[in-house]
């Protein structure tokens, strides 16, 4: 059972999501506006947040930014149909995944299950490695310290979103090898069939903007067309 916060101003959607989550055995809290979402997240930290973008008082983007200042809790955003800008912005500011309205409840529940499973696997990894000892990757001027959750470039710390960090660590563990997009989705997001390749592409773009000398001509994170990505070895 997970504690899930549902932030949605449309009562019918909010009620339907909450009903299905409770039916699956989860402990659910619901709010209808951005201010209430922040207050609830601070008072009773959730294991996962389902967050609509269009909200009264404070929009979903600002709620996401606020949560990301202090928490790496998985955030699943609900976006308007065909609004790619919203999806990209949501991922860039720290959301882990998104579904577009209208969505099937089956898809939403699959995304929730995958995000919670990924969180569970990360917790198991930490429990099996209490000292936090893990290889530190040094690639040119880039230094990746997974245990400290810290990345530096030319000695300066680079601020990454939790999902950007997870993706970079995955690529580092397989540096020099091609990582197929589907495998990245399975390992970093925890799903495959419902995975959207655009999700990976957006996060790769974000990493390049922060880590490459020239993001338009990336040399650190290479694209292998039709297959996936490779971190230079």
Steps between C-alpha positions, in 0.01 A plus 500: 500500500628843406395846615391684186407866466257580216491865394215561254241779492241310295293316759392213273857422393633539855236266639553237231876497545468479878247216475727289280806565713316406819367189327863406428575529871661842520457771763370800305485872576325738259514878459359733238745791479871578504520662843327202661735265313810667641354508851402132482837392359680685780273373778481137389775415246362261237666206325369622164325811368249508214498865396279685254656804331197729478415575862347790696724724718835344398548300180645151483837619373561712810374220725749265334783751544414542868496125566828452314680745729488247781380165367570245227153344535370372163275755328256396228359802316162519328521715186257631240461293186751581223670770706862392454636819655336417834640148491853615422498775764364257758780254437764772495404635843508159664187297424574130453227421251173627355171384356289709266129570540281324420677190630394146574501400865688186400786710364505726805511204739779341297707819525434522874601138549819549301605814689436337836687188395797708393497680835487165679800370303701811585419457869608135480828607340564745785411240762742249347772765485469689831847652475404657168820373341469509125733566214565867428509561125749747354465579132719788389404799716178329609480329840194294595464388863182287525528444876518873569247569223742763372633594158778750431636637175833680502479486878165679517186324618229446240141503621306208349142391554462161672408330175788664311732367769355149476537506122858629511603237756344227284691620195820526705467142621482395134737762358646418163206273420182582313200514733178431307218742578266218605758368746551848641125530558490165676801575722447868582123541475402143576272432208518408134167452324359831625829679456522805278833543322450876519541478878855370459579751225393794718723389785793438265452854368503633855822317582668628186402859579662467842802282421612545139741766381275547196157336545434535127800276426503259793816299561427370849155349442478363149183410312503165322220554251219251515647330808574723797784687667861449605708679762853551376743265670 
